[in-house]
Amino acid sequence: MLYPKESETREVKDLSGVWEFRTESDKNYILMPVPASFNDITQDINLRDYVGRVYYKKSFFIPVYWKERNIFLRVGAAAHFSEVYVNGNLVTKHKGGFLPFEAEISKFVNYGQENIIEIMVDNTLTWDVLPPGELKVIEDEMHPKGYKVLNYYFDFFNYSGIHRPVVIYTTPKVYIKDFSVITELSNNSALVKYSIESEGNNFQVILRDKDKNIVAENFGKSGVLEVKNPKLWEPGNPYLYNLEIKLLEKDNFDIYRMDIGIRTVRVEGKQFLINEKPFYFKGFGKHEDSDIRGKGLDQVINIKDFNLLKWIGANSFRTSHYPYSEEILFLADQYGIAVIEEAPAVGLNLWNRNEKVFTEGRVDGKTLEHHLEIMRELIARDKNHPSVIMWSVANEAATYEDGAEEYFRRVIEETRRLDPTRPITIVENTKASETKVSKYVDVICVNRYYSWYTDSGDLSVIEYQLERDLREWYELYRKPIILSEFGADAISGFHSDPPLMFTEEYQQEMIKRFVGVLDRLDFVVGEHIWNFADFMTKQSITRVVGNKKGVFTRNRQPKMVAHFLKERWSKLPDFWEK
Ligand code: BDP
C-alpha cells in the first residue's frame, strides 16, 4: 500500500485540522483536532475514559476537474474499529487501530460542491482484535446494576480516536497501485529488484542518487536495477536513493517516487548482520505517546524524539507494542535508525497460569485470522523501508501454553512467506525452557525486570540472575539474543543514596548492572531499555500517573540515566565483532 504522495500526476488533500465530534449518546457536537486522541482534549473525565462509539464529521470540496481521476480517501489509523461514510454512504470499514485503510470514493462525491465525511470510531476492545480486551459487566452488591469496565492486559492507556492523518488523494484512472523493492549486494555492485503492481503495462523506472544523478534505469513492470559502487543504507550512515516509477500510458501518465535504501539484513550464528557486518542494537522500546495528544501523530514530538535518539547515541528502537505511523518510519529511514517493527499483539497474557489465553472465546481462530491480516497489512505498508530490519510478531504472549505453539507457528510462517528478506522475532518474558514458540524465530528477544518486579529493591541479584538466564536461552536455542526490555520506574526529581526504588539513582544503578552482564555475553546483540520516555497507562496502584520507566520524562527531558547511556553508547560502536 503506497503512502499518499504528491507528484505531477497526483494531488493530496489533507483533512487534518478541526473536525466536529460527538459520542454516541451525545447529540451535540464539540470541536476536536484530527489527528489526536480524543481522551485528553477536554476537561470531561467521562470523555477521557469513554468506551464505545464516537463520530467525527467534516466537510470538504472536490474540484470539478477531478472527474477525470480516481479519488481515494485514506485514514492513517483510527483506534480500533472504524466505519467511514461519504455523503451518507458507507465507503469502508476497518478493524485494528494501528494501520491505514482506504477506499475509492469517486462515485460518492459531489464535484464542485460540498461533501461530508463522517467517521465512526469504536474503541471497545474484544478478543478478536489486537490488542485484545473485553468489556465486562460487573454483577456484585458493590456495583450498581449494569456497571461495566473495559479490561485489557497491556500496559499503556487505551487512547482512542483518529490518530493519523485523513487524506484524499487522486491518481489517474490506470495507475501505480504498489511496488516493492528488494536489495542485494554482490562484490562492488548492488541489485535493486523491483516489481510494480498496476493495470498498466509500460513503465520507466529510474534510480537517482542524492545529487539527482541517474544511476540506473529499467523499463519493465518488474526488473533489476544494477548500481555500481553503491552507497549503502545503514544505521548511523543512512544513504538514500530516489526511486521514480513512471507509468507511460497516454491518458494515464502516472508518477510515484520514494526514497529507498540499499542494504541487506540476515542472521548468522550469534550475529545480526546488516550489510554483512555484525550490528549491535542500542536503544529503546518506545511508545507513540505524548501529553494532550495521546497517540495522535505529532511531527514536533517525532522529530524531537529522533534528535534525542541521536543525542543519546541510540541506533535503533522497537515499535512496542504496535506499528507506528508511516511518518515515523520515513524519519527512521532519514535519520538512520534501525526499527524492529511489532504487531499490535500485546496483552495476550492474563498473568495467571491457571487461566488460559489461547483458548476458544479468547485468543482463538478469529484472533488468528485478524493477526494474519495484520501481518499482511503491515508488510504491505512497510516493506520498502530500509530502516525496518526485523518483524516482531508479538510482545509477552503466554507462549508457554499449548495453544500458543500452533497459533504463532502460523503467524510466523505467514510473515516469512510475505517477507523472506527480514528476520522475525517474538518478544518473550517466559523462561527459556517454557516457551513453545521461540524455536520458530530468528532472534530471541527477552524482557527482564530483575530487582524490580522480583526481589524488588535488591539490585544485588541482577548479575547472578540475568547471566544464568541469558546463558540458558543461548544454550537452548543458539540464536542471537536482544535484551528487549529492562528498566525501573524513576520519578524525575526523586533522589536517594544509597539508591531506593523509584529514584533516578536506582534506575541508573539497575541499568548499569544489567548492561555490565550484557557486555560479557557474546551472543547478546543488543540492549533496548524500557522505555524511551514516561508514558500514560490505565490507572492502577502500581502506576503513578502512568509508567515512569522513561529515560526521558514524558516532556522529553533527560533523567540521570540518560547521561550514563549517552556516555556508554557513544563508546559502543554500531558494528563490532563482540
Ligand atoms: C513489560 C511490558 C511493557 C510494560 C513493562 C512494565 O512489555 O509493556 O510497560 O513490562 O511493566 O512487561 O513497565
mmCIF file of N, CA and C and ligand atoms in Angstrom, residues 155-156 287 318 321 346 351 395-396 429 447 449 453 485 489 530 535 543 547 549, ligand 1:
data_model
loop_
_atom_site.group_PDB
_atom_site.id
_atom_site.type_symbol
_atom_site.label_atom_id
_atom_site.label_comp_id
_atom_site.label_asym_id
_atom_site.label_seq_id
_atom_site.Cartn_x
_atom_site.Cartn_y
_atom_site.Cartn_z
ATOM 1 N N ASP A 155 0.052 -2.594 29.076
ATOM 2 C CA ASP A 155 0.409 -1.515 29.993
ATOM 3 C C ASP A 155 0.561 -0.170 29.281
ATOM 4 N N PHE A 156 -0.455 0.219 28.534
ATOM 5 C CA PHE A 156 -0.487 1.593 28.031
ATOM 6 C C PHE A 156 -1.941 1.996 27.910
ATOM 7 N N HIS A 287 6.974 4.315 22.720
ATOM 8 C CA HIS A 287 5.521 4.356 22.554
ATOM 9 C C HIS A 287 5.194 5.555 21.701
ATOM 10 N N ARG A 318 12.327 -0.368 19.063
ATOM 11 C CA ARG A 318 11.253 -1.306 18.709
ATOM 12 C C ARG A 318 9.945 -0.535 18.758
ATOM 13 N N HIS A 321 4.061 -1.207 21.242
ATOM 14 C CA HIS A 321 3.638 -2.587 21.021
ATOM 15 C C HIS A 321 2.648 -2.631 19.876
ATOM 16 N N VAL A 346 -0.211 -7.563 21.878
ATOM 17 C CA VAL A 346 0.258 -7.381 23.242
ATOM 18 C C VAL A 346 -0.964 -7.553 24.137
ATOM 19 N N TRP A 351 -1.528 -13.094 32.958
ATOM 20 C CA TRP A 351 -0.634 -13.095 34.112
ATOM 21 C C TRP A 351 -1.170 -13.982 35.226
ATOM 22 N N ASN A 395 4.354 -9.312 21.709
ATOM 23 C CA ASN A 395 5.082 -8.994 22.939
ATOM 24 C C ASN A 395 4.478 -9.742 24.122
ATOM 25 N N GLU A 396 5.328 -10.483 24.808
ATOM 26 C CA GLU A 396 4.973 -11.136 26.071
ATOM 27 C C GLU A 396 3.654 -11.889 26.034
ATOM 28 N N ASN A 429 8.660 -13.116 27.684
ATOM 29 C CA ASN A 429 9.026 -12.910 29.084
ATOM 30 C C ASN A 429 8.938 -14.192 29.890
ATOM 31 N N ASN A 447 12.443 -9.880 27.665
ATOM 32 C CA ASN A 447 12.217 -8.753 28.581
ATOM 33 C C ASN A 447 12.482 -9.223 30.015
ATOM 34 N N TYR A 449 13.008 -7.936 34.289
ATOM 35 C CA TYR A 449 12.888 -6.870 35.298
ATOM 36 C C TYR A 449 13.442 -7.289 36.652
ATOM 37 N N TYR A 453 10.314 -6.234 39.493
ATOM 38 C CA TYR A 453 9.079 -6.975 39.779
ATOM 39 C C TYR A 453 9.362 -8.198 40.653
ATOM 40 N N GLU A 485 13.719 -5.525 26.805
ATOM 41 C CA GLU A 485 13.189 -4.607 27.827
ATOM 42 C C GLU A 485 13.921 -4.837 29.132
ATOM 43 N N ASP A 489 11.047 2.122 37.149
ATOM 44 C CA ASP A 489 10.343 3.403 37.240
ATOM 45 C C ASP A 489 11.197 4.369 38.037
ATOM 46 N N TRP A 530 13.658 -0.192 28.564
ATOM 47 C CA TRP A 530 12.244 0.142 28.704
ATOM 48 C C TRP A 530 12.153 1.333 29.632
ATOM 49 N N PHE A 535 5.232 7.266 29.959
ATOM 50 C CA PHE A 535 4.021 7.223 29.122
ATOM 51 C C PHE A 535 2.789 6.907 29.961
ATOM 52 N N ARG A 543 0.979 2.402 39.197
ATOM 53 C CA ARG A 543 1.341 3.392 38.186
ATOM 54 C C ARG A 543 1.060 4.801 38.717
ATOM 55 N N ASN A 547 3.366 5.128 33.486
ATOM 56 C CA ASN A 547 4.587 4.334 33.676
ATOM 57 C C ASN A 547 5.776 5.279 33.626
ATOM 58 N N LYS A 549 9.081 4.505 33.611
ATOM 59 C CA LYS A 549 10.371 3.871 33.282
ATOM 60 C C LYS A 549 11.106 4.616 32.183
HETATM 61 C C1 BDP B 1 6.554 -5.348 30.197
HETATM 62 C C2 BDP B 1 5.688 -4.902 29.047
HETATM 63 C C3 BDP B 1 5.581 -3.389 28.922
HETATM 64 C C4 BDP B 1 5.385 -2.772 30.277
HETATM 65 C C5 BDP B 1 6.577 -3.116 31.143
HETATM 66 C C6 BDP B 1 6.469 -2.507 32.544
HETATM 67 O O1 BDP B 1 6.148 -5.462 27.829
HETATM 68 O O2 BDP B 1 4.521 -3.060 28.041
HETATM 69 O O3 BDP B 1 5.146 -1.390 30.233
HETATM 70 O O4 BDP B 1 6.635 -4.502 31.289
HETATM 71 O O5 BDP B 1 5.903 -3.161 33.403
HETATM 72 O O6 BDP B 1 6.002 -6.475 30.753
HETATM 73 O O7 BDP B 1 6.914 -1.391 32.749
#
